[in-house]
Coordinates of C-alpha atoms in Angstrom, one line a residue:
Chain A
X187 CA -13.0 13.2 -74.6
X188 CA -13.0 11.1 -77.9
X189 CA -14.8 13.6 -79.6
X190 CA -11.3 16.0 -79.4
X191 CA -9.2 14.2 -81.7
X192 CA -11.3 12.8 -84.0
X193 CA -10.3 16.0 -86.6
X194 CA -6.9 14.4 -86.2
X195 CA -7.3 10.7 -85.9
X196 CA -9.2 10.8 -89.0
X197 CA -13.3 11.2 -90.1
X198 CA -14.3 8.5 -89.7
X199 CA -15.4 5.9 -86.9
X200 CA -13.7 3.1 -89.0
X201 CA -10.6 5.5 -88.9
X202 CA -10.7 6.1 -85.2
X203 CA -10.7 2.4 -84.6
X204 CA -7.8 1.7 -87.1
X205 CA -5.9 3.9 -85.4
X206 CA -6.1 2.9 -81.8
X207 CA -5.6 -0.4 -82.6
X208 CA -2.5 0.5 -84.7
X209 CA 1.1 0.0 -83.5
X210 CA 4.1 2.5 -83.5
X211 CA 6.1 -0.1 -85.2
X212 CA 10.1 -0.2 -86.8
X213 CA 11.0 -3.1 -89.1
X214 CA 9.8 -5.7 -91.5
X215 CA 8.0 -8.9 -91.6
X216 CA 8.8 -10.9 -88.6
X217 CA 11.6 -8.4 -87.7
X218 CA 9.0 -5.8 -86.8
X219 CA 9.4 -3.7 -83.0
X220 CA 6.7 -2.6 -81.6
X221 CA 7.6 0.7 -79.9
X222 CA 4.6 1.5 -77.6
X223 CA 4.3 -2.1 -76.3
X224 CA 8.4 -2.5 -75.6
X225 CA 8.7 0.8 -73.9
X226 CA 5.5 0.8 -72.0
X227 CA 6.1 -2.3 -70.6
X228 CA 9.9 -1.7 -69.9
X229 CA 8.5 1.9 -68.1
X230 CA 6.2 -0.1 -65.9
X231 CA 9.0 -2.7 -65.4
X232 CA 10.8 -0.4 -63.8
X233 CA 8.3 1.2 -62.1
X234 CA 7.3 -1.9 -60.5
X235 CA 10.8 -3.2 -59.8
X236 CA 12.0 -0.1 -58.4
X237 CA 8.7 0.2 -55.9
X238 CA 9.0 -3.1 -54.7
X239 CA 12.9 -2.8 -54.5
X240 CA 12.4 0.5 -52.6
X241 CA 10.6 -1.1 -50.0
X242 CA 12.3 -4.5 -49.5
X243 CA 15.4 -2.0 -49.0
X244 CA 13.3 -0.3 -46.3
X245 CA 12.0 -3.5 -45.0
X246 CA 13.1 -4.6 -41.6
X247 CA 12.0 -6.8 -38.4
X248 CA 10.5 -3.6 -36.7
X249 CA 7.2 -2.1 -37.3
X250 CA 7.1 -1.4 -41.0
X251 CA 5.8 2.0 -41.7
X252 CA 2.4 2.5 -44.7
X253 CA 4.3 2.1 -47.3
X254 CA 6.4 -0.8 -46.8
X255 CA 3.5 -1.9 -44.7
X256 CA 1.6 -2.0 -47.7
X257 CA 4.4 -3.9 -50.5
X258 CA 4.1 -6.7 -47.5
X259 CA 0.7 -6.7 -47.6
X260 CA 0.9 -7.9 -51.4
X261 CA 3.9 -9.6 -51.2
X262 CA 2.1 -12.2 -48.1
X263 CA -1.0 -12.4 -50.4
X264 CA 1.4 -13.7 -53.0
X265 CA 3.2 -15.9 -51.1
X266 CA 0.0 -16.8 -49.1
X267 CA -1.4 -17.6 -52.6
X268 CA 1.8 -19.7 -53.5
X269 CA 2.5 -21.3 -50.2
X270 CA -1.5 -22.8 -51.1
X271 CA -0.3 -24.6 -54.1
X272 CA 3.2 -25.1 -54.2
X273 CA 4.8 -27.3 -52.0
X274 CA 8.6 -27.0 -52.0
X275 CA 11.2 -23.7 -51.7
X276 CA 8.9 -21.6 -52.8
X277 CA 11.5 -18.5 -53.3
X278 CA 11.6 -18.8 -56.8
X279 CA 7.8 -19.2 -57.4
X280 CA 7.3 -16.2 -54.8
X281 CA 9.3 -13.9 -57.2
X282 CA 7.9 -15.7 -60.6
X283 CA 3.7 -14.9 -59.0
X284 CA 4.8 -11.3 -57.6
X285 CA 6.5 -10.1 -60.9
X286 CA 3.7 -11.4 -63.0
X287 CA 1.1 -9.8 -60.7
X288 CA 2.4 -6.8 -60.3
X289 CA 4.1 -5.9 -63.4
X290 CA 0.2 -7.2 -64.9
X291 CA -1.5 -5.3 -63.0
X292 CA 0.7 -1.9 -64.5
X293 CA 0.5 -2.8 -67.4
X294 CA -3.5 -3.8 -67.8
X295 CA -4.0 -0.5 -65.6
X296 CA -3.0 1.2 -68.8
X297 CA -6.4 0.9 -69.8
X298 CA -8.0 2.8 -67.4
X299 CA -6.1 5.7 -68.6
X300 CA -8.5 8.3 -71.1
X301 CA -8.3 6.6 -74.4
X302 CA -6.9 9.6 -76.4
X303 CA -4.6 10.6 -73.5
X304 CA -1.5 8.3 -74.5
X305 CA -2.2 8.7 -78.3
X306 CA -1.9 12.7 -77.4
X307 CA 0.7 12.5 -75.4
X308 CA 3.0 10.4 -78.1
X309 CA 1.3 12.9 -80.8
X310 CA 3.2 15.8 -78.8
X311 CA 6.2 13.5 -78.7
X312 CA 5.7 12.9 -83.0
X313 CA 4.3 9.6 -82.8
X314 CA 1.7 8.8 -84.9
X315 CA 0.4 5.7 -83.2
X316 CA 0.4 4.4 -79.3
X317 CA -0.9 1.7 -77.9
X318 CA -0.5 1.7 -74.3
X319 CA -1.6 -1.4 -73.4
X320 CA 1.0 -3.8 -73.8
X321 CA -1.0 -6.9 -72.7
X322 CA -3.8 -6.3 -75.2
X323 CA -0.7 -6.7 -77.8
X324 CA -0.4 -10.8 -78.4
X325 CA 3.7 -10.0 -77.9
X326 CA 3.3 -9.1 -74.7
X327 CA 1.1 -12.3 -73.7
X328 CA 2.8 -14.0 -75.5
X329 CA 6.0 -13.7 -74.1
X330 CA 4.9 -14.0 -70.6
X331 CA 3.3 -17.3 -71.7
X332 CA 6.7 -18.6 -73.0
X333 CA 8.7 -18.1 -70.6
X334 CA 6.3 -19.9 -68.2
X335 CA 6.4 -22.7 -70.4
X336 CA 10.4 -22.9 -70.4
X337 CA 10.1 -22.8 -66.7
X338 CA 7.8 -25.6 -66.7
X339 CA 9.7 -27.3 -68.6
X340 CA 13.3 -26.5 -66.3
X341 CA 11.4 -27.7 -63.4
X342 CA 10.0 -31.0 -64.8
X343 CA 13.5 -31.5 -65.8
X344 CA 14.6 -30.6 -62.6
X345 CA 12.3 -32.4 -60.3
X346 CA 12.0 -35.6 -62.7
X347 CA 15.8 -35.8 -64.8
X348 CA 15.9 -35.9 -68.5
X349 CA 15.5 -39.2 -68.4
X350 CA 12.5 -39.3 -66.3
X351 CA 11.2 -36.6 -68.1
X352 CA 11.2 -37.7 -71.5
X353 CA 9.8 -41.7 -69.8
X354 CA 7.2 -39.4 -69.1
X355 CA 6.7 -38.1 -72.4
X356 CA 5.8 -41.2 -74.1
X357 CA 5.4 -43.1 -71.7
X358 CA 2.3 -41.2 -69.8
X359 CA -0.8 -41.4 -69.7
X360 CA -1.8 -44.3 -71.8
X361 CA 0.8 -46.5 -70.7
X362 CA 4.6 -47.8 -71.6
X363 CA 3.7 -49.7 -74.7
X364 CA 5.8 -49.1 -78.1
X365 CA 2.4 -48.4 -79.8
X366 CA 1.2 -46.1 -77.5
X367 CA 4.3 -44.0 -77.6
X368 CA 3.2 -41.5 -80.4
X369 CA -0.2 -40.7 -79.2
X370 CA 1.3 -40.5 -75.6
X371 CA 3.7 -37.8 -76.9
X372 CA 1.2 -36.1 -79.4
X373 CA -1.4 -35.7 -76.2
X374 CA 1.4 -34.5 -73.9
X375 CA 2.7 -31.6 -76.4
X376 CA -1.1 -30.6 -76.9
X377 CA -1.1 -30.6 -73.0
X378 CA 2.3 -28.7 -72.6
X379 CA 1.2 -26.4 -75.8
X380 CA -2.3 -25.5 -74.4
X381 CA -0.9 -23.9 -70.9
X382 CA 0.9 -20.7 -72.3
X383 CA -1.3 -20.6 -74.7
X384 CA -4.7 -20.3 -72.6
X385 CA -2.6 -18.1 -70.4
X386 CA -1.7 -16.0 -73.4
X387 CA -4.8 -15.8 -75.3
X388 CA -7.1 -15.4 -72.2
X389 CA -5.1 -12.4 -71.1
X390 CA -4.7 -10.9 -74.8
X391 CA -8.7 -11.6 -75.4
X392 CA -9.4 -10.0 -71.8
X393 CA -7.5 -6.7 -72.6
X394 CA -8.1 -6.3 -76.2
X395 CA -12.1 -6.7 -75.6
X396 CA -11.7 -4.2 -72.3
X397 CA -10.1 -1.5 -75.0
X398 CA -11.8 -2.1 -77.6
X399 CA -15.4 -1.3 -75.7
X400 CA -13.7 1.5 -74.4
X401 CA -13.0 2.5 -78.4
X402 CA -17.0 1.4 -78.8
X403 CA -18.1 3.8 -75.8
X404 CA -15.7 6.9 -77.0
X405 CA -17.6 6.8 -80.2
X406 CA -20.7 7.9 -79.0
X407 CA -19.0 11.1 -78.7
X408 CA -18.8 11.1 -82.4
X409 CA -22.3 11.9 -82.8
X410 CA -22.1 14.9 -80.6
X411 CA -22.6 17.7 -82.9
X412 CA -24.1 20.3 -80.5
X413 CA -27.0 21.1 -78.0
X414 CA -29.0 19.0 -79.9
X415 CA -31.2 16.2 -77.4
X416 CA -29.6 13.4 -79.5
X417 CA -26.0 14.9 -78.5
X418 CA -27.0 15.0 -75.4
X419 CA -28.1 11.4 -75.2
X420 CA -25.0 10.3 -76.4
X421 CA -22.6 12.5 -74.4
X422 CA -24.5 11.5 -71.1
X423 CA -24.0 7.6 -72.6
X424 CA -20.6 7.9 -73.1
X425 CA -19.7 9.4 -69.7
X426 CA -22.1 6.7 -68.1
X427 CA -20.9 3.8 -69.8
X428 CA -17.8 4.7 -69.8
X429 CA -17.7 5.3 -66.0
X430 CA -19.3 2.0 -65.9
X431 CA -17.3 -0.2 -68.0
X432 CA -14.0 1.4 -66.0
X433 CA -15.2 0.7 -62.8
X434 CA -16.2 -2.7 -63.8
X435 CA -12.5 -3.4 -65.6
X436 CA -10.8 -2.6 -62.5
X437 CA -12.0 -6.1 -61.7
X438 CA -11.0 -7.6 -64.7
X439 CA -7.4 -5.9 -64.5
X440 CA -7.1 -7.4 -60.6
X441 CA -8.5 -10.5 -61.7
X442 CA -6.7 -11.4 -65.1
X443 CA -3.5 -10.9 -63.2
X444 CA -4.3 -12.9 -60.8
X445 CA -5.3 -15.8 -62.7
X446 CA -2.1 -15.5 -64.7
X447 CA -0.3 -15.1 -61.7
X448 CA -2.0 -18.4 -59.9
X449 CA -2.1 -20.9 -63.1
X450 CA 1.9 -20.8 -63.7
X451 CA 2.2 -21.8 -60.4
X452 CA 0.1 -24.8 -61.0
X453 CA 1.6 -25.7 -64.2
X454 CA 5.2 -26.1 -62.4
X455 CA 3.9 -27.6 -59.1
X456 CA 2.0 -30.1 -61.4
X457 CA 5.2 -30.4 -63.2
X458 CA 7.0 -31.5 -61.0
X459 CA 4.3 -34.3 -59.8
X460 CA 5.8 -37.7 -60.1
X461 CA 2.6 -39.2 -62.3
Chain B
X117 CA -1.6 -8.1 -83.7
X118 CA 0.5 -10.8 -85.0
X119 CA 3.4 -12.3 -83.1
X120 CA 6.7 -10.8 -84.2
X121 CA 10.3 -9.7 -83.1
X122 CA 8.7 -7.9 -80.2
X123 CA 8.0 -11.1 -78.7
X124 CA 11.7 -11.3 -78.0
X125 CA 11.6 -8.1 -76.6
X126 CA 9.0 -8.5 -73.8
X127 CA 10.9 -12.4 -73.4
X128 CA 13.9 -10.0 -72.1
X129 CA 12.2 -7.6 -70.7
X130 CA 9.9 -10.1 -68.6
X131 CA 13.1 -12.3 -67.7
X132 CA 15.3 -9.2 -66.3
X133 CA 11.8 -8.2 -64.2
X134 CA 11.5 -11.8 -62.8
X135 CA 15.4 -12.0 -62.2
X136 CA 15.5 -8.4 -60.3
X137 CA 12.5 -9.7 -58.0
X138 CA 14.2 -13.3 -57.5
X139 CA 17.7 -11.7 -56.7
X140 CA 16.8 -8.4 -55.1
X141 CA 12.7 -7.9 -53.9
X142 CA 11.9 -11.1 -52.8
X143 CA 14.7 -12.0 -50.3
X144 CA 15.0 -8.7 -48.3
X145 CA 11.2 -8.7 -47.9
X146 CA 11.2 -12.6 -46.8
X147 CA 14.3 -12.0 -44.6
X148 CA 12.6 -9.5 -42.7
X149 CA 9.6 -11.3 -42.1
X150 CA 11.4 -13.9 -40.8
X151 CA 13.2 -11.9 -38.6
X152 CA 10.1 -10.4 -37.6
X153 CA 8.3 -13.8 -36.2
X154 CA 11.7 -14.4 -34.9
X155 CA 11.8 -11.0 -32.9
X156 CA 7.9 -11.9 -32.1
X157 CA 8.7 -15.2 -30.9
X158 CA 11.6 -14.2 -28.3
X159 CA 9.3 -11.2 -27.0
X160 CA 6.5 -13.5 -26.6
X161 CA 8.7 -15.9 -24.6
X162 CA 10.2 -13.2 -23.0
X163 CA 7.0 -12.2 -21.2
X164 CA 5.8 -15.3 -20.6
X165 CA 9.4 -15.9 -18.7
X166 CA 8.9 -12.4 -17.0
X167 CA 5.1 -13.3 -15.8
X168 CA 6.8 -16.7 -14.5
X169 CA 10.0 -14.7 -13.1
X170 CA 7.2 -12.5 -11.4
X171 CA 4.9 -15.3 -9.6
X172 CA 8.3 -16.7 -8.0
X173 CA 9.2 -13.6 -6.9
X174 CA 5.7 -13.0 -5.5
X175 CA 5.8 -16.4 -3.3
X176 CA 9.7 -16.2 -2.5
X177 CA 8.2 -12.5 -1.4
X178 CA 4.7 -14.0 0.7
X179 CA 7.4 -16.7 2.1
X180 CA 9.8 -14.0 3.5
X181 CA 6.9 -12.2 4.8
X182 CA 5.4 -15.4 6.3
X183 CA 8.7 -15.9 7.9
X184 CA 8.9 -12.4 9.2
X185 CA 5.7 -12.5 10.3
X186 CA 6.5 -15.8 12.4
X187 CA 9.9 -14.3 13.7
X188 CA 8.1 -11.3 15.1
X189 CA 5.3 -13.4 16.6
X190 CA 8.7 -15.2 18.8
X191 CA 10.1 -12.1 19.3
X192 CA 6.8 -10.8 21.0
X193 CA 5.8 -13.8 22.6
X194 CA 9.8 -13.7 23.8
X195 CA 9.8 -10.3 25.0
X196 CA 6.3 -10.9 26.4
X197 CA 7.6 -14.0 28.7
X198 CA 10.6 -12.0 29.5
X199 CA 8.9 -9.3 31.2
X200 CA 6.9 -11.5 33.3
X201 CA 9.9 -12.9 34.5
X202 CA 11.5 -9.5 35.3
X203 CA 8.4 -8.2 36.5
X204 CA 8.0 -11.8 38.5
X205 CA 11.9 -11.4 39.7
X206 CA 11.1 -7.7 40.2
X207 CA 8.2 -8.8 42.6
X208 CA 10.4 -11.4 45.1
X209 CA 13.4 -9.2 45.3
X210 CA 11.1 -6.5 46.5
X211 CA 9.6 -8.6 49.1
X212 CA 12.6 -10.2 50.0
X213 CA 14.2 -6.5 50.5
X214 CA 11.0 -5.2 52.2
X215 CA 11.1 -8.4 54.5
X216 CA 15.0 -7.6 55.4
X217 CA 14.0 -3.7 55.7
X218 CA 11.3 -5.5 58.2
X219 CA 13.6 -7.8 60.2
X220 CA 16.4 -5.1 60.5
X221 CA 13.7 -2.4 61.7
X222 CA 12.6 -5.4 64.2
X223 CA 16.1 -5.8 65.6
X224 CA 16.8 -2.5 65.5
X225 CA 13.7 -1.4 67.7
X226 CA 14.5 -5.0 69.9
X227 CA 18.1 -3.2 70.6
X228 CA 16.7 0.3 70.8
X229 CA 14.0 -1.2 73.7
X230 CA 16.9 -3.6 75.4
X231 CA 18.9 0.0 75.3
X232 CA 16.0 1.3 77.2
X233 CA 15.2 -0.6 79.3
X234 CA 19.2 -0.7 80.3
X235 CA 18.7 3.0 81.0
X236 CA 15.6 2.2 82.8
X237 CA 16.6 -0.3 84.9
X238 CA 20.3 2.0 85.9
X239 CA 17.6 4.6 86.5
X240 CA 15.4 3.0 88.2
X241 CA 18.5 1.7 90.3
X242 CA 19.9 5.2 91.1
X243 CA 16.3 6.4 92.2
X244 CA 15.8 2.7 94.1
X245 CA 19.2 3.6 96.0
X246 CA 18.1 7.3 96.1
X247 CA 15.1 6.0 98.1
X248 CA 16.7 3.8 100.2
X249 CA 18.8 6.4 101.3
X250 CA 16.5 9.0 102.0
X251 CA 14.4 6.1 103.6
X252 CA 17.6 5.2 105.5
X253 CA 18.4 9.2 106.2
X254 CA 21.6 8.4 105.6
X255 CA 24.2 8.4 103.1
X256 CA 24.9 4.9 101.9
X257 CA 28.1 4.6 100.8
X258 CA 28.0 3.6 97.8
X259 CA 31.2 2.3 98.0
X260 CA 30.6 0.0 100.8
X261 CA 27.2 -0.7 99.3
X262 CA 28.4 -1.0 95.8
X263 CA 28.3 -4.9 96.0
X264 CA 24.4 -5.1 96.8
X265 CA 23.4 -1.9 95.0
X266 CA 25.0 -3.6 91.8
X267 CA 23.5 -6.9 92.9
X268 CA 19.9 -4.7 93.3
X269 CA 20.6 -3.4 89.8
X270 CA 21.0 -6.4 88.0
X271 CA 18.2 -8.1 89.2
X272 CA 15.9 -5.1 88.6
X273 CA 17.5 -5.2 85.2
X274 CA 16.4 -9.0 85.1
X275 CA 13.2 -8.4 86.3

């Protein structure tokens, strides 16, 4: 399937690379928009939202039919999940864990799609570049990340006061003692700091490695150049290990968004923990 | 792959997601599951009510039939008495008419033999003066003899 485009994306393997792992971008410097990532990830937004919203209209005491059947399903494994580790009204938290799931899960599906097939697509369109993936794009991690940590943050705030909060700060965990205040603080930002960004980075890295093998694996169909055994070899190797490394990244997809649906959950139920 | 203005971008994008499923995904679907165990928990005690509604009605039912039971064994054991009695009654009036039937019969054929013999006795009076007369070869006149013949009479009558 790689083999296709490689007259367009350029000769060489180097090229083919380079241009998967380029953005359709708008802007300058910091003021640069990534294209592919904001509207892919606003598309499967509103996929997701309007599923879910489809069947919570449809939802009712009765007998639910497949479909809405099935949006319980995941919405009791969430809550199941939540209920677990979060002790409180849990409302919020439900919809935080089920739109990060979900709206993951979309989004890191992406990659299971034919790795030319969006670039095509968007070529038909007259894009040069797509990225479909929007979590393999730090942005989109990144984002996520940050507005767990604000939330973290609200409910410490919340649960503790201002006041409380920033006793907390300084004053935990080496103890309330003027001289300890500065590495108290220091080792609570590196604490607050690291969440987001182990959620971020361990998403991003996840993503980015899954498309990038999947780059590595289209490339053997760079050396097909005819009946030849050697083509053969490496035709039959991309289709294997490509077949391979999909099945086996379904379980990554699942299982990223799932660990970035659990840990924010932690965070704010530890959070709001009186220490 | 740096971090740049699309950051603020998926902050929005991610905020109006979480929002819509806060505001409109999450409460419907949690509203109906609790209606749900609700509606589970009223039909649950609903049957178990109906199973206890249904062994009350069973023994109030075995208790009227008890009763029934009971009131037809009286009833028999009533009706069975009371035919003895009529039958009893029944009995004694019968004898008691049969034993009349026999004393009326009895007076009736004491009469009917006193009758006879009455006739007898005139009878054998007319023949007894019928004999003495031809014995005699004479007429006796009954009316001079009516004094003895009727003294005769009577005392054949007695006799």
């Amino acid at each position: 399937m790689a083999s296709g485009h490689v007259a367009e994306h350029g000769t060489t393997p180097t090229d083919y690379i380079v241009h998967h792992l380029t953005h359709l971008k708008v802007g300058e410097g910091f003021w640069t928009w990534h294209i592919d990532t904001l509207l892919m990830s606003a598309l499967l937004a509103i996929l997701v939202g309007w599923v879910f919203r489809a069947a919570a209209r449809r939802a009712t005491s009765g007998v639910p039919g497949r479909f809405v059947g099935f949006i319980e399903l995941v919405v009791e494994f969430v809550d199941g999940q939540v209920a677990d580790i979060y002790h409180g009204d849990r409302r919020f938290m439900v919809a935080l864990a089920l739109s990060l799931f979900t709206w993951i899960i979309a989004m890191n599906t992406m990659d299971l799609l034919p790795i030319d097939l969006p670039g095509g697509v968007a070529a038909l369109f007259g894009a040069e570049f797509w990225r479909v993936l929007p979590t393999a794009d730090l942005n989109g991690t990144v984002a996520m990340a940050f507005v767990v940590l604000l939330l973290i943050v609200i409910a410490a705030i919340r649960a503790k006061g201002v006041g409380g909060y920033a006793h907390e700060w300084i004053a935990a965990p080496f103890g309330n003692h003027p001289l300890l205040w500065i590495p108290n603080a220091v080792l609570n930002l590196v604490e607050l700091l690291s969440k987001p960004v182990s959620l971020a980075m361990r998403l991003f890295g996840n993503m980015y490695a899954g498309e990038l093998l999947f780059m590595l694996i289209a490339l053997l169909g760079f050396t097909v150049v005819g009946l030849t055994a050697g083509s053969s070899v490496a035709f039959l190797g991309q289709i294997v290990m490509g077949s391979a490394w999909a099945i086996f990244h379904i379980l990554i997809v699942v299982l990223q968004a799932y660990i970035f649906m659990v840990l924010p959950i932690v965070y704010i139920a530890m959070a709001e923990e009186h220490h | 792959m740096n971090v740049n203005a699309t950051f603020i971008g998926q902050v929005i994008v991610f905020v109006i997601l979480l929002w819509f499923f806060w505001r409109f995904v999450v409460p419907p679907l949690a509203q109906a599951n609790t209606d749900r165990q609700k509606k589970i928990a009223a039909g649950l005690a609903a049957a178990e009510r109906g199973q206890k509604d249904l062994e009350e009605a069973k023994s109030r039912a075995d208790a009227v039939v008890r009763e029934a039971r009971e009131r037809a064994n009286q009833i028999l054991d009533q009706a069975n008495r009371r035919s003895g009695e009529m039958i009893d009654s029944a009995k004694q009036t019968a004898s008691a008419e049969g034993e009349r039937l026999l004393a009326s019969a009895r007076a009736e054929a004491g009469n009917e033999t006193a009758r006879a013999r009455d006739a007898l006795r005139r009878e054998v009076g007319a023949l007894a003066v019928t004999g003495a007369s031809r014995l005699l070869g004479r007429e006796i006149d009954a009316k001079a003899h009516a004094q003895l013949l009727d003294e005769l009479a009577e005392e054949i009558a007695r006799g």
